[in-house]
Amino acid sequence: MCFHQWLIFIVNIKMITRSKSMYSDNNHGRTAIGMVKFQKKGEKPLKKMKTIQLPRLPNELSKQTFQPSENPYYARCVFESDSIKNITMPSIYFQQVKFKQIHFENISFPNIDLMDVVFDHCDLSNIDFSGGRMHRVQFINCKMLGANFSETTLENVAIDTCQAGLSSYGFSRFKQIGFRDSFLENSDFYECQFKNVHFQECQLNGANFSNTPLNNIDLSTNRFERLTVTWNTLNGCTVSNEQAIGFSKLLGLKIKE
């Protein structure tokens, strides 16, 4: 890459001062608003981030025990305080389901289909959800170490206060996704498609964003010392002043105090 291209990248980085998160109780608490950005005096106002629709669950869910079958379909139920172990089952379908304090162990659900599903205080470490589809799904205080979401389509998904280091999302498509206050160290976002994706107060150290366009992605509130990125996909990425200096140093530029 020539030095001229590097300069274009630096010019196109947006810098902001601070941000905070807000949640709306619209739609019976099922709509979340991501970050609201604050600009310096005289700056042009930035556009509001689009809302993330959270799962739509009925007031009452029947309690069930997970029993695999040949054509599994689960709807309008809750799994609570249980362990689900040693199951491989492609194309399983869950709709309007809540998992609460469930420990998943040695689970492979490739091509899973999730709609209006909540995972609350679950252990999904090393689970295989590759090739799946997720719409209006929420992960709350979950362990997701090494979880495999590669080649997955995710829309209106919220990952909130989760331990998701070493998780894999390579070749996935993201639309209206929120990562908040989560540990994503050494996670893999290789060659993903991002649309309205928000990272807020996350630990991103060592994350891999190679070949993933980061235009309109805000990294300013997140923590990292190193990232793997492709330089020509960084145009339009929002970073803090301190992060911008770090990126400049990676380019070999000397910063004068």
Coordinates of C-alpha atoms in Angstrom, one line a residue:
M1 CA 0.0 0.0 0.0
C2 CA 1.4 3.4 -0.9
F3 CA 1.9 6.2 1.6
H4 CA -0.8 8.3 -0.2
Q5 CA -3.4 5.6 0.6
W6 CA -2.3 5.6 4.3
L7 CA -2.9 9.4 4.4
I8 CA -6.4 8.9 3.0
F9 CA -7.1 6.4 5.8
I10 CA -6.0 8.9 8.5
V11 CA -8.1 11.7 7.0
N12 CA -11.2 9.6 7.0
I13 CA -11.1 8.5 10.6
K14 CA -13.8 10.3 12.6
M15 CA -12.9 11.5 16.1
I16 CA -15.4 12.0 18.9
T17 CA -15.1 13.0 22.5
R18 CA -17.4 10.7 24.5
S19 CA -20.5 8.6 24.2
K20 CA -23.1 6.8 26.3
S21 CA -25.7 4.1 25.9
M22 CA -29.5 4.6 26.1
Y23 CA -32.3 2.1 26.2
S24 CA -35.9 2.7 25.3
D25 CA -39.0 1.1 26.8
N26 CA -40.8 1.4 23.5
N27 CA -42.6 -1.8 22.3
H28 CA -42.9 -3.1 25.9
G29 CA -39.1 -2.9 26.6
R30 CA -38.2 -4.7 23.4
T31 CA -36.4 -1.9 21.6
A32 CA -32.8 -0.9 22.5
I33 CA -31.1 2.2 21.3
G34 CA -27.4 2.0 20.9
M35 CA -24.8 4.8 21.4
V36 CA -25.7 8.5 21.3
K37 CA -22.6 10.4 20.2
F38 CA -21.6 13.8 21.6
Q39 CA -19.7 16.2 19.4
K40 CA -17.5 19.1 20.1
K41 CA -19.1 22.6 19.9
G42 CA -19.6 23.6 16.3
E43 CA -19.3 20.0 14.9
K44 CA -22.0 18.7 12.6
P45 CA -24.5 16.4 14.5
L46 CA -24.0 12.7 13.7
K47 CA -26.8 10.5 12.7
K48 CA -28.6 8.5 15.3
M49 CA -27.9 4.8 15.4
K50 CA -30.8 2.6 14.4
T51 CA -32.6 0.6 17.1
I52 CA -32.1 -3.1 17.8
Q53 CA -35.3 -5.1 18.2
L54 CA -35.0 -7.4 21.1
P55 CA -36.9 -10.8 21.4
R56 CA -40.6 -10.8 21.4
L57 CA -41.6 -13.3 24.1
P58 CA -45.2 -14.0 25.4
N59 CA -45.9 -13.3 29.0
E60 CA -46.2 -17.0 29.8
L61 CA -43.8 -19.8 28.6
S62 CA -44.2 -23.5 29.3
K63 CA -41.3 -25.1 31.1
Q64 CA -39.8 -27.9 29.1
T65 CA -36.9 -30.4 29.3
F66 CA -34.8 -30.6 26.2
Q67 CA -35.5 -33.9 24.4
P68 CA -33.8 -34.2 21.0
S69 CA -35.9 -35.7 18.2
E70 CA -35.5 -36.2 14.4
N71 CA -37.2 -32.9 13.4
P72 CA -36.8 -30.7 16.5
Y73 CA -39.0 -27.6 16.7
Y74 CA -39.4 -25.8 20.0
A75 CA -41.7 -22.8 20.5
R76 CA -43.1 -20.7 23.4
C77 CA -41.2 -22.5 26.1
V78 CA -38.5 -22.0 28.7
F79 CA -35.5 -24.2 29.6
E80 CA -34.2 -23.4 33.1
S81 CA -31.4 -24.5 35.4
D82 CA -30.4 -27.6 33.4
S83 CA -27.5 -29.1 31.4
I84 CA -27.7 -30.0 27.7
K85 CA -24.8 -32.3 26.8
N86 CA -23.3 -34.3 23.9
I87 CA -25.8 -33.5 21.2
T88 CA -25.1 -33.0 17.5
M89 CA -28.2 -32.0 15.5
P90 CA -28.3 -29.8 12.4
S91 CA -31.2 -27.5 11.5
I92 CA -32.8 -27.3 14.9
Y93 CA -35.4 -24.5 15.3
F94 CA -36.3 -22.4 18.3
Q95 CA -39.0 -19.7 18.3
Q96 CA -40.0 -17.6 21.3
V97 CA -37.8 -19.6 23.7
K98 CA -35.9 -18.6 26.8
F99 CA -32.8 -20.4 28.1
K100 CA -32.0 -19.5 31.7
Q101 CA -29.0 -20.8 33.5
I102 CA -28.4 -23.6 31.0
H103 CA -25.0 -25.3 30.7
F104 CA -24.4 -26.4 27.1
E105 CA -21.6 -29.0 26.8
N106 CA -20.2 -30.6 23.6
I107 CA -23.1 -29.2 21.6
S108 CA -23.1 -28.9 17.8
F109 CA -26.2 -27.2 16.3
P110 CA -25.0 -26.3 12.7
N111 CA -27.6 -24.4 10.7
I112 CA -29.6 -23.6 13.8
D113 CA -32.6 -21.2 13.4
L114 CA -33.3 -18.9 16.3
M115 CA -36.1 -16.3 16.3
D116 CA -37.2 -14.4 19.4
V117 CA -34.8 -16.2 21.7
V118 CA -33.1 -15.2 25.0
F119 CA -30.0 -16.8 26.5
D120 CA -29.8 -15.6 30.1
H121 CA -26.8 -16.5 32.3
C122 CA -26.0 -19.6 30.1
D123 CA -22.7 -21.3 29.4
L124 CA -22.3 -21.7 25.6
S125 CA -18.6 -22.2 25.6
N126 CA -17.3 -23.9 22.4
I127 CA -20.9 -24.4 21.1
D128 CA -21.3 -24.7 17.3
F129 CA -23.9 -22.5 15.8
S130 CA -22.1 -22.2 12.4
G131 CA -24.2 -21.6 9.4
G132 CA -27.2 -20.5 11.5
R133 CA -29.8 -17.8 11.3
M134 CA -30.6 -15.5 14.2
H135 CA -33.3 -12.9 14.4
R136 CA -34.2 -11.0 17.5
V137 CA -31.9 -12.9 19.8
Q138 CA -30.4 -11.7 23.1
F139 CA -27.4 -13.0 25.1
I140 CA -27.3 -11.7 28.6
N141 CA -24.4 -12.5 31.0
C142 CA -23.4 -15.6 29.1
K143 CA -20.1 -17.5 28.8
M144 CA -19.4 -17.9 25.1
L145 CA -15.7 -18.7 25.1
G146 CA -14.7 -20.2 21.7
A147 CA -18.3 -20.2 20.4
N148 CA -18.6 -20.8 16.7
F149 CA -20.9 -18.4 14.8
S150 CA -19.1 -18.6 11.5
E151 CA -21.1 -18.2 8.3
T152 CA -24.1 -17.1 10.3
T153 CA -26.7 -14.5 9.4
L154 CA -27.5 -12.3 12.4
E155 CA -30.1 -9.6 12.5
N156 CA -31.3 -7.7 15.6
V157 CA -29.0 -9.5 18.0
A158 CA -27.8 -8.1 21.3
I159 CA -24.8 -9.5 23.1
D160 CA -24.8 -7.9 26.6
T161 CA -22.2 -8.4 29.3
C162 CA -20.9 -11.7 27.9
Q163 CA -17.5 -13.5 28.1
A164 CA -17.0 -14.2 24.4
G165 CA -13.2 -14.4 24.0
L166 CA -11.9 -16.5 21.1
S167 CA -15.4 -16.6 19.6
S168 CA -15.6 -17.0 15.8
Y169 CA -17.9 -15.0 13.4
G170 CA -15.9 -15.4 10.2
F171 CA -17.8 -14.9 6.9
S172 CA -21.0 -13.9 8.8
R173 CA -23.5 -11.2 7.9
F174 CA -24.5 -8.7 10.7
K175 CA -27.4 -6.4 10.5
Q176 CA -28.5 -4.2 13.5
I177 CA -26.2 -5.9 16.1
G178 CA -25.1 -4.6 19.5
F179 CA -22.1 -5.8 21.5
R180 CA -22.1 -4.1 24.9
D181 CA -19.8 -4.4 27.9
S182 CA -18.5 -7.8 26.6
F183 CA -15.1 -9.5 26.5
L184 CA -14.3 -10.2 22.9
E185 CA -10.5 -10.6 23.2
N186 CA -9.0 -12.6 20.3
S187 CA -12.4 -13.0 18.6
D188 CA -12.5 -13.5 14.8
F189 CA -14.6 -11.3 12.6
Y190 CA -12.8 -12.2 9.4
E191 CA -14.4 -11.1 6.1
C192 CA -17.8 -10.2 7.7
Q193 CA -20.5 -7.9 6.4
F194 CA -21.5 -5.2 8.9
K195 CA -24.6 -3.0 8.7
N196 CA -25.6 -1.0 11.8
V197 CA -23.2 -2.9 14.1
H198 CA -22.3 -1.3 17.4
F199 CA -19.5 -2.1 19.8
Q200 CA -19.8 -0.3 23.2
E201 CA -17.4 -0.6 26.2
C202 CA -16.0 -4.0 25.0
Q203 CA -12.6 -5.6 25.4
L204 CA -11.5 -6.1 21.7
N205 CA -7.8 -6.7 22.2
G206 CA -6.4 -9.1 19.6
A207 CA -9.7 -9.2 17.6
N208 CA -9.3 -10.0 13.9
F209 CA -11.3 -7.7 11.5
S210 CA -9.3 -8.7 8.4
N211 CA -11.1 -8.0 5.1
T212 CA -14.1 -6.6 7.0
P213 CA -15.2 -3.1 6.0
L214 CA -15.4 -0.9 9.2
N215 CA -17.1 2.1 7.6
N216 CA -19.5 3.6 10.2
I217 CA -18.2 1.3 12.9
D218 CA -17.5 3.1 16.2
L219 CA -14.6 1.7 18.2
S220 CA -14.1 4.8 20.4
T221 CA -15.5 3.4 23.7
N222 CA -13.8 0.0 23.4
R223 CA -10.5 -1.2 24.8
F224 CA -7.7 -2.7 22.8
E225 CA -3.9 -2.5 22.4
R226 CA -3.8 -4.3 19.1
L227 CA -6.2 -5.3 16.4
T228 CA -5.8 -7.2 13.1
V229 CA -7.3 -5.1 10.4
T230 CA -7.0 -4.5 6.6
W231 CA -6.0 -0.9 6.0
N232 CA -8.1 -0.3 3.0
T233 CA -11.3 -1.3 4.9
L234 CA -10.8 1.3 7.7
N235 CA -12.1 4.4 5.9
G236 CA -15.0 5.9 7.9
C237 CA -14.2 4.0 11.1
T238 CA -14.8 6.1 14.3
V239 CA -12.1 6.1 16.9
S240 CA -11.1 8.2 19.9
N241 CA -8.2 10.6 19.8
E242 CA -6.0 8.2 21.7
Q243 CA -6.8 5.3 19.4
A244 CA -6.2 7.5 16.3
I245 CA -2.7 8.2 17.6
G246 CA -2.1 4.4 18.1
F247 CA -3.2 3.7 14.5
S248 CA -0.9 6.5 13.3
K249 CA 2.1 4.9 15.1
L250 CA 1.3 1.6 13.4
L251 CA 1.7 3.4 10.1
G252 CA 5.1 4.6 11.2
L253 CA 4.1 8.2 11.7
K254 CA 5.8 10.2 14.4
I255 CA 3.4 12.1 16.7
K256 CA 4.6 15.5 17.8
E257 CA 3.3 16.6 21.3

